[in-house]
Amino acid sequence: MTLPRRRRAPLGSRRPGSRGTTGSGRPGDPAGPRGQEGNLLGRVERIGQLVVSLSTLAATLLAVVSIQQVGDEQRINKEAHITDRYTAAGAQLGSTSVDVRLAGIYALQRIMQDSPRDQPTIINLMCAYVRNHAALPRKQAPASEHEPDPFATVHNDEVQLISEAPKADVAAALDVIAKRDPRYDGGSEVDLSHTDLSFARLEHARLAGASLDGARLIGADFRGSDLSGAEINYADTRLASFEEADMRRVQVAGTDLKGASLAATDLRGAIDLQRGVVLNAMPNILTKLPRRLAVDPRVIKRQREIDCRGGCPPQRAH
């Protein structure tokens, strides 16, 4: 059996569902050459933006690295400069001229202000300077280890003032120590033990936790100072002024406080503070004492006596 031949569609006719093309583009390409050109331009534009972004990032990283390098160089130069200044100031402390030594002390104080991390080293150096230039002769005991007579009468003229005020360089070193910012002390400790600081001006000094063991502090001025937790054992503090000082938890074993002003002094928690020592001192009713002494009738009487030295109104008989 012979099958009928399939007729071809005439040229120019369209099959149902077929898509036409314009120009010479490939069948099925809606844009033809123009679409390809648009896609290519988009890719080039995106690549250009990426190159610009990478260039900007590289420039930023380069700037950051440059800034860090400059900062490192400046820090190294600053540290080298401080080291040179420290070396020069340290050399001045060994001069035979008091003026040169003073210049060295003030230079070290300025270095400490410019570089707080060097404060522990400088404070240790200042303390060593004071101990060396204001050393108390070992053969002289600064205070009696025996408790004073609790009924003794305090007279300033009974105290032999055999010391004099610190020299200018020692006073300057003490000033550096007293006015420092304790926040930058690190692990350093203020050690002024076994020194002669009689008549030293240490008002509002920052001496919390300091060691003043065995020191001679006759007539020294500690008004308003922070001496909390300080060690002042077997020290001679006759006629010293501790008015309004913070002396909480201070250690005063064997210390002579005869004639010392304790007006408004905070001595709460003081260790080894004996009744006889307080009676020989000059506490007033504003003095804060450990509980066992604050309720002691003799101590209370002594506080009232000090307050009435300028004259008290007569008490009415009951």
mmCIF file of C-alpha atoms in Angstrom:
data_model
loop_
_atom_site.group_PDB
_atom_site.id
_atom_site.type_symbol
_atom_site.label_atom_id
_atom_site.label_comp_id
_atom_site.label_asym_id
_atom_site.label_seq_id
_atom_site.Cartn_x
_atom_site.Cartn_y
_atom_site.Cartn_z
ATOM 1 C CA MET A 1 0.000 0.000 0.000
ATOM 2 C CA THR A 2 1.379 3.397 -0.957
ATOM 3 C CA LEU A 3 1.261 6.162 1.740
ATOM 4 C CA PRO A 4 0.337 9.707 0.667
ATOM 5 C CA ARG A 5 3.156 12.203 0.595
ATOM 6 C CA ARG A 6 3.327 14.913 3.305
ATOM 7 C CA ARG A 7 2.988 18.366 1.880
ATOM 8 C CA ARG A 8 5.497 20.994 2.915
ATOM 9 C CA ALA A 9 4.312 24.346 4.142
ATOM 10 C CA PRO A 10 4.849 27.141 1.705
ATOM 11 C CA LEU A 11 7.807 29.426 2.211
ATOM 12 C CA GLY A 12 6.983 32.403 4.361
ATOM 13 C CA SER A 13 4.234 30.626 6.211
ATOM 14 C CA ARG A 14 4.409 30.082 10.004
ATOM 15 C CA ARG A 15 3.765 27.059 12.015
ATOM 16 C CA PRO A 16 1.434 27.424 14.934
ATOM 17 C CA GLY A 17 3.454 28.304 18.056
ATOM 18 C CA SER A 18 6.614 29.182 16.207
ATOM 19 C CA ARG A 19 8.509 32.392 17.046
ATOM 20 C CA GLY A 20 9.655 34.869 14.556
ATOM 21 C CA THR A 21 13.039 36.449 14.451
ATOM 22 C CA THR A 22 14.189 39.857 13.484
ATOM 23 C CA GLY A 23 17.320 40.524 11.662
ATOM 24 C CA SER A 24 19.826 37.716 11.502
ATOM 25 C CA GLY A 25 19.617 36.664 15.211
ATOM 26 C CA ARG A 26 19.407 33.110 16.351
ATOM 27 C CA PRO A 27 15.972 31.584 16.600
ATOM 28 C CA GLY A 28 14.608 32.040 20.139
ATOM 29 C CA ASP A 29 16.827 35.032 21.009
ATOM 30 C CA PRO A 30 14.478 37.935 21.811
ATOM 31 C CA ALA A 31 17.144 40.622 21.575
ATOM 32 C CA GLY A 32 19.560 39.313 19.084
ATOM 33 C CA PRO A 33 22.910 41.137 18.751
ATOM 34 C CA ARG A 34 21.612 44.062 20.760
ATOM 35 C CA GLY A 35 20.879 41.805 23.761
ATOM 36 C CA GLN A 36 24.323 40.307 23.598
ATOM 37 C CA GLU A 37 25.845 43.766 23.483
ATOM 38 C CA GLY A 38 23.792 44.865 26.504
ATOM 39 C CA ASN A 39 24.829 41.826 28.509
ATOM 40 C CA LEU A 40 28.470 42.432 27.670
ATOM 41 C CA LEU A 41 28.265 46.083 28.699
ATOM 42 C CA GLY A 42 26.625 45.090 32.008
ATOM 43 C CA ARG A 43 29.383 42.642 32.770
ATOM 44 C CA VAL A 44 32.053 45.211 31.941
ATOM 45 C CA GLU A 45 30.326 47.743 34.194
ATOM 46 C CA ARG A 46 30.132 45.290 37.096
ATOM 47 C CA ILE A 47 33.783 44.350 36.649
ATOM 48 C CA GLY A 48 34.693 48.043 36.665
ATOM 49 C CA GLN A 49 32.775 48.601 39.893
ATOM 50 C CA LEU A 50 34.511 45.603 41.452
ATOM 51 C CA VAL A 51 37.910 46.939 40.412
ATOM 52 C CA VAL A 52 37.076 50.337 41.928
ATOM 53 C CA SER A 53 35.921 48.695 45.187
ATOM 54 C CA LEU A 54 39.046 46.572 45.396
ATOM 55 C CA SER A 55 41.215 49.608 44.703
ATOM 56 C CA THR A 56 39.450 51.567 47.441
ATOM 57 C CA LEU A 57 39.848 48.680 49.891
ATOM 58 C CA ALA A 58 43.522 48.318 49.032
ATOM 59 C CA ALA A 59 44.066 52.051 49.491
ATOM 60 C CA THR A 60 42.288 51.941 52.861
ATOM 61 C CA LEU A 61 44.363 48.993 54.059
ATOM 62 C CA LEU A 62 47.519 50.717 52.893
ATOM 63 C CA ALA A 63 46.523 53.865 54.793
ATOM 64 C CA VAL A 64 45.808 51.861 57.964
ATOM 65 C CA VAL A 65 49.150 50.091 57.742
ATOM 66 C CA SER A 66 50.909 53.396 57.149
ATOM 67 C CA ILE A 67 49.186 54.976 60.152
ATOM 68 C CA GLN A 68 50.157 52.008 62.338
ATOM 69 C CA GLN A 69 53.740 52.245 61.171
ATOM 70 C CA VAL A 70 53.807 55.966 61.903
ATOM 71 C CA GLY A 71 52.243 55.322 65.326
ATOM 72 C CA ASP A 72 54.788 52.612 66.090
ATOM 73 C CA GLU A 73 57.629 54.892 65.070
ATOM 74 C CA GLN A 74 56.269 57.727 67.196
ATOM 75 C CA ARG A 75 55.842 55.407 70.192
ATOM 76 C CA ILE A 76 59.364 54.072 69.801
ATOM 77 C CA ASN A 77 60.733 57.595 69.496
ATOM 78 C CA LYS A 78 58.734 58.706 72.550
ATOM 79 C CA GLU A 79 59.968 55.772 74.620
ATOM 80 C CA ALA A 80 63.539 56.440 73.551
ATOM 81 C CA HIS A 81 63.122 60.108 74.459
ATOM 82 C CA ILE A 82 61.690 59.218 77.879
ATOM 83 C CA THR A 83 64.547 56.789 78.462
ATOM 84 C CA ASP A 84 67.059 59.517 77.656
ATOM 85 C CA ARG A 85 65.270 61.935 79.979
ATOM 86 C CA TYR A 86 65.125 59.340 82.755
ATOM 87 C CA THR A 87 68.825 58.562 82.417
ATOM 88 C CA ALA A 88 69.745 62.244 82.516
ATOM 89 C CA ALA A 89 67.503 62.939 85.526
ATOM 90 C CA GLY A 90 68.832 59.909 87.379
ATOM 91 C CA ALA A 91 72.374 61.135 86.852
ATOM 92 C CA GLN A 92 71.413 64.524 88.295
ATOM 93 C CA LEU A 93 70.311 62.906 91.555
ATOM 94 C CA GLY A 94 73.907 61.940 92.226
ATOM 95 C CA SER A 95 75.219 65.489 91.898
ATOM 96 C CA THR A 96 76.883 67.244 94.819
ATOM 97 C CA SER A 97 74.868 70.374 94.013
ATOM 98 C CA VAL A 98 71.461 70.555 95.648
ATOM 99 C CA ASP A 99 70.187 72.675 92.753
ATOM 100 C CA VAL A 100 71.135 69.988 90.237
ATOM 101 C CA ARG A 101 69.495 67.323 92.392
ATOM 102 C CA LEU A 102 66.336 69.416 92.574
ATOM 103 C CA ALA A 103 66.302 69.695 88.792
ATOM 104 C CA GLY A 104 66.580 65.914 88.551
ATOM 105 C CA ILE A 105 63.681 65.408 90.970
ATOM 106 C CA TYR A 106 61.399 67.778 89.074
ATOM 107 C CA ALA A 107 62.428 66.171 85.767
ATOM 108 C CA LEU A 108 61.431 62.761 87.108
ATOM 109 C CA GLN A 109 58.116 64.162 88.284
ATOM 110 C CA ARG A 110 57.427 65.461 84.771
ATOM 111 C CA ILE A 111 58.359 62.094 83.252
ATOM 112 C CA MET A 112 55.942 60.405 85.663
ATOM 113 C CA GLN A 113 53.177 62.733 84.508
ATOM 114 C CA ASP A 114 53.952 62.177 80.817
ATOM 115 C CA SER A 115 54.344 58.410 81.178
ATOM 116 C CA PRO A 116 52.173 57.001 84.007
ATOM 117 C CA ARG A 117 53.452 53.484 83.387
ATOM 118 C CA ASP A 118 56.874 54.636 84.622
ATOM 119 C CA GLN A 119 55.400 55.858 87.922
ATOM 120 C CA PRO A 120 56.203 52.703 89.960
ATOM 121 C CA THR A 121 59.882 52.933 89.030
ATOM 122 C CA ILE A 122 60.075 56.657 89.739
ATOM 123 C CA ILE A 123 58.261 56.377 93.085
ATOM 124 C CA ASN A 124 60.613 53.596 94.169
ATOM 125 C CA LEU A 125 63.525 55.824 93.180
ATOM 126 C CA MET A 126 62.107 58.808 95.108
ATOM 127 C CA CYS A 127 61.584 56.682 98.226
ATOM 128 C CA ALA A 128 65.135 55.364 98.004
ATOM 129 C CA TYR A 129 66.370 58.943 97.628
ATOM 130 C CA VAL A 130 64.552 60.028 100.795
ATOM 131 C CA ARG A 131 65.777 57.011 102.754
ATOM 132 C CA ASN A 132 69.331 57.778 101.656
ATOM 133 C CA HIS A 133 69.304 61.542 102.220
ATOM 134 C CA ALA A 134 67.128 61.603 105.358
ATOM 135 C CA ALA A 135 68.225 58.397 107.025
ATOM 136 C CA LEU A 136 67.728 58.128 110.755
ATOM 137 C CA PRO A 137 70.885 57.075 112.611
ATOM 138 C CA ARG A 138 70.430 53.474 113.688
ATOM 139 C CA LYS A 139 71.830 54.077 117.160
ATOM 140 C CA GLN A 140 68.942 56.423 118.012
ATOM 141 C CA ALA A 141 65.694 54.711 118.923
ATOM 142 C CA PRO A 142 62.885 56.941 117.612
ATOM 143 C CA ALA A 143 60.276 55.879 120.128
ATOM 144 C CA SER A 144 59.930 54.048 123.398
ATOM 145 C CA GLU A 145 58.558 50.548 123.267
ATOM 146 C CA HIS A 146 56.917 51.077 126.652
ATOM 147 C CA GLU A 147 53.387 52.377 126.979
ATOM 148 C CA PRO A 148 53.371 55.993 128.243
ATOM 149 C CA ASP A 149 51.933 56.819 131.639
ATOM 150 C CA PRO A 150 48.182 57.189 131.013
ATOM 151 C CA PHE A 151 47.985 59.946 133.637
ATOM 152 C CA ALA A 152 50.885 61.978 132.280
ATOM 153 C CA THR A 153 50.271 65.640 131.520
ATOM 154 C CA VAL A 154 51.165 66.801 128.019
ATOM 155 C CA HIS A 155 53.410 69.840 127.833
ATOM 156 C CA ASN A 156 54.965 70.822 124.508
ATOM 157 C CA ASP A 157 58.039 72.246 126.192
ATOM 158 C CA GLU A 158 58.865 68.785 127.563
ATOM 159 C CA VAL A 159 59.551 67.470 124.056
ATOM 160 C CA GLN A 160 63.130 68.001 122.946
ATOM 161 C CA LEU A 161 63.070 69.117 119.343
ATOM 162 C CA ILE A 162 66.426 67.795 118.210
ATOM 163 C CA SER A 163 65.538 67.631 114.523
ATOM 164 C CA GLU A 164 65.114 70.192 111.776
ATOM 165 C CA ALA A 165 62.939 70.397 108.705
ATOM 166 C CA PRO A 166 63.937 68.281 105.686
ATOM 167 C CA LYS A 167 66.377 69.756 103.188
ATOM 168 C CA ALA A 168 64.977 71.260 100.001
ATOM 169 C CA ASP A 169 65.740 68.213 97.865
ATOM 170 C CA VAL A 170 64.224 65.778 100.366
ATOM 171 C CA ALA A 171 61.143 67.988 100.691
ATOM 172 C CA ALA A 172 60.803 68.015 96.888
ATOM 173 C CA ALA A 173 61.053 64.224 96.697
ATOM 174 C CA LEU A 174 58.429 63.906 99.434
ATOM 175 C CA ASP A 175 56.171 66.249 97.482
ATOM 176 C CA VAL A 176 56.455 64.042 94.389
ATOM 177 C CA ILE A 177 55.510 61.005 96.463
ATOM 178 C CA ALA A 178 52.675 62.723 98.327
ATOM 179 C CA LYS A 179 50.982 64.208 95.244
ATOM 180 C CA ARG A 180 51.224 61.232 92.890
ATOM 181 C CA ASP A 181 48.128 59.468 91.543
ATOM 182 C CA PRO A 182 47.965 56.131 93.418
ATOM 183 C CA ARG A 183 46.034 54.566 90.533
ATOM 184 C CA TYR A 184 49.301 54.190 88.645
ATOM 185 C CA ASP A 185 51.337 52.748 91.525
ATOM 186 C CA GLY A 186 51.209 49.243 90.114
ATOM 187 C CA GLY A 187 53.061 46.993 92.525
ATOM 188 C CA SER A 188 55.182 49.749 94.046
ATOM 189 C CA GLU A 189 55.028 50.591 97.763
ATOM 190 C CA VAL A 190 55.869 53.823 99.505
ATOM 191 C CA ASP A 191 58.678 52.886 101.880
ATOM 192 C CA LEU A 192 59.851 55.757 104.086
ATOM 193 C CA SER A 193 60.808 53.634 107.061
ATOM 194 C CA HIS A 194 63.633 54.669 109.404
ATOM 195 C CA THR A 195 63.789 58.202 108.011
ATOM 196 C CA ASP A 196 63.879 61.571 109.751
ATOM 197 C CA LEU A 197 60.910 63.508 108.395
ATOM 198 C CA SER A 198 60.501 65.840 111.342
ATOM 199 C CA PHE A 199 58.548 69.000 110.486
ATOM 200 C CA ALA A 200 57.867 67.726 106.983
ATOM 201 C CA ARG A 201 54.933 69.355 105.174
ATOM 202 C CA LEU A 202 52.774 66.457 104.074
ATOM 203 C CA GLU A 203 49.281 67.926 104.137
ATOM 204 C CA HIS A 204 46.745 65.905 102.121
ATOM 205 C CA ALA A 205 49.453 63.373 101.276
ATOM 206 C CA ARG A 206 48.445 60.140 99.577
ATOM 207 C CA LEU A 207 50.191 57.647 101.821
ATOM 208 C CA ALA A 208 47.677 54.827 102.152
ATOM 209 C CA GLY A 209 49.515 51.620 102.978
ATOM 210 C CA ALA A 210 52.859 53.412 103.272
ATOM 211 C CA SER A 211 55.617 52.159 105.557
ATOM 212 C CA LEU A 212 56.802 54.684 108.133
ATOM 213 C CA ASP A 213 58.066 52.148 110.639
ATOM 214 C CA GLY A 214 60.723 53.529 112.950
ATOM 215 C CA ALA A 215 60.526 56.995 111.388
ATOM 216 C CA ARG A 216 61.029 60.231 113.288
ATOM 217 C CA LEU A 217 58.016 62.412 112.523
ATOM 218 C CA ILE A 218 58.325 65.066 115.221
ATOM 219 C CA GLY A 219 56.145 68.042 114.348
ATOM 220 C CA ALA A 220 55.324 66.659 110.895
ATOM 221 C CA ASP A 221 52.146 67.973 109.272
ATOM 222 C CA PHE A 222 49.820 65.219 108.054
ATOM 223 C CA ARG A 223 46.597 67.223 108.139
ATOM 224 C CA GLY A 224 43.960 65.777 105.831
ATOM 225 C CA SER A 225 46.285 63.009 104.651
ATOM 226 C CA ASP A 226 45.323 59.484 103.688
ATOM 227 C CA LEU A 227 47.286 57.176 105.975
ATOM 228 C CA SER A 228 44.786 54.336 105.947
ATOM 229 C CA GLY A 229 46.472 50.992 106.402
ATOM 230 C CA ALA A 230 49.872 52.632 106.886
ATOM 231 C CA GLU A 231 52.545 51.034 109.054
ATOM 232 C CA ILE A 232 53.760 53.553 111.652
ATOM 233 C CA ASN A 233 55.136 51.167 114.260
ATOM 234 C CA TYR A 234 57.724 52.392 116.777
ATOM 235 C CA ALA A 235 57.731 55.854 115.229
ATOM 236 C CA ASP A 236 58.235 59.180 116.979
ATOM 237 C CA THR A 237 55.233 61.338 116.126
ATOM 238 C CA ARG A 238 55.422 63.773 119.026
ATOM 239 C CA LEU A 239 53.743 67.102 118.259
ATOM 240 C CA ALA A 240 52.791 65.882 114.796
ATOM 241 C CA SER A 241 49.476 67.002 113.343
ATOM 242 C CA PHE A 242 47.051 64.354 112.121
ATOM 243 C CA GLU A 243 43.976 66.564 112.084
ATOM 244 C CA GLU A 244 41.219 65.207 109.824
ATOM 245 C CA ALA A 245 43.571 62.491 108.570
ATOM 246 C CA ASP A 246 42.294 59.091 107.491
ATOM 247 C CA MET A 247 44.163 56.649 109.740
ATOM 248 C CA ARG A 248 41.786 53.719 109.611
ATOM 249 C CA ARG A 249 43.476 50.355 110.159
ATOM 250 C CA VAL A 250 46.805 52.090 110.790
ATOM 251 C CA GLN A 251 49.448 50.115 112.700
ATOM 252 C CA VAL A 252 50.930 52.057 115.612
ATOM 253 C CA ALA A 253 52.591 49.496 117.874
ATOM 254 C CA GLY A 254 55.057 51.250 120.186
ATOM 255 C CA THR A 255 54.505 54.649 118.559
ATOM 256 C CA ASP A 256 54.869 57.808 120.645
ATOM 257 C CA LEU A 257 51.973 60.202 119.986
ATOM 258 C CA LYS A 258 52.719 62.555 122.860
ATOM 259 C CA GLY A 259 51.296 65.973 122.060
ATOM 260 C CA ALA A 260 50.190 64.890 118.581
ATOM 261 C CA SER A 261 46.981 66.506 117.364
ATOM 262 C CA LEU A 262 44.280 63.965 116.605
ATOM 263 C CA ALA A 263 41.417 66.412 116.133
ATOM 264 C CA ALA A 264 38.765 64.859 113.879
ATOM 265 C CA THR A 265 41.190 62.058 113.006
ATOM 266 C CA ASP A 266 39.652 58.758 111.912
ATOM 267 C CA LEU A 267 41.430 56.000 113.849
ATOM 268 C CA ARG A 268 38.774 53.333 113.578
ATOM 269 C CA GLY A 269 40.266 49.897 113.260
ATOM 270 C CA ALA A 270 43.705 51.126 114.357
ATOM 271 C CA ILE A 271 45.946 48.212 115.313
ATOM 272 C CA ASP A 272 47.839 48.196 118.630
ATOM 273 C CA LEU A 273 46.559 51.655 119.602
ATOM 274 C CA GLN A 274 46.773 51.724 123.406
ATOM 275 C CA ARG A 275 44.735 53.828 125.806
ATOM 276 C CA GLY A 276 47.828 55.420 127.332
ATOM 277 C CA VAL A 277 49.001 56.555 123.900
ATOM 278 C CA VAL A 278 45.660 58.237 123.216
ATOM 279 C CA LEU A 279 45.679 59.907 126.636
ATOM 280 C CA ASN A 280 49.089 61.416 125.906
ATOM 281 C CA ALA A 281 47.904 62.678 122.524
ATOM 282 C CA MET A 282 45.377 65.420 121.792
ATOM 283 C CA PRO A 283 42.131 63.847 120.584
ATOM 284 C CA ASN A 284 38.907 65.833 120.594
ATOM 285 C CA ILE A 285 35.272 64.800 120.577
ATOM 286 C CA LEU A 286 35.370 64.518 116.772
ATOM 287 C CA THR A 287 38.160 61.958 116.882
ATOM 288 C CA LYS A 288 36.949 58.547 115.748
ATOM 289 C CA LEU A 289 38.523 55.761 117.789
ATOM 290 C CA PRO A 290 38.280 51.974 117.927
ATOM 291 C CA ARG A 291 35.196 50.860 119.827
ATOM 292 C CA ARG A 292 37.052 49.751 122.958
ATOM 293 C CA LEU A 293 38.619 53.228 123.289
ATOM 294 C CA ALA A 294 35.622 55.251 122.148
ATOM 295 C CA VAL A 295 33.646 54.069 125.189
ATOM 296 C CA ASP A 296 36.538 54.309 127.653
ATOM 297 C CA PRO A 297 35.631 56.928 130.334
ATOM 298 C CA ARG A 298 39.209 58.169 130.646
ATOM 299 C CA VAL A 299 39.538 58.628 126.901
ATOM 300 C CA ILE A 300 36.211 60.463 126.744
ATOM 301 C CA LYS A 301 37.363 62.734 129.553
ATOM 302 C CA ARG A 302 40.590 63.433 127.686
ATOM 303 C CA GLN A 303 38.665 64.332 124.531
ATOM 304 C CA ARG A 304 36.530 66.810 126.464
ATOM 305 C CA GLU A 305 39.601 68.327 128.106
ATOM 306 C CA ILE A 306 41.159 69.033 124.709
ATOM 307 C CA ASP A 307 37.948 70.609 123.431
ATOM 308 C CA CYS A 308 37.737 72.824 126.510
ATOM 309 C CA ARG A 309 41.262 74.199 126.287
ATOM 310 C CA GLY A 310 39.882 77.354 124.747
ATOM 311 C CA GLY A 311 37.334 77.604 127.519
ATOM 312 C CA CYS A 312 34.131 75.683 128.090
ATOM 313 C CA PRO A 313 30.931 77.012 129.636
ATOM 314 C CA PRO A 314 30.573 75.943 133.262
ATOM 315 C CA GLN A 315 28.460 72.859 133.718
ATOM 316 C CA ARG A 316 25.370 73.182 135.861
ATOM 317 C CA ALA A 317 25.245 71.113 139.010
ATOM 318 C CA HIS A 318 22.555 68.465 138.929
#
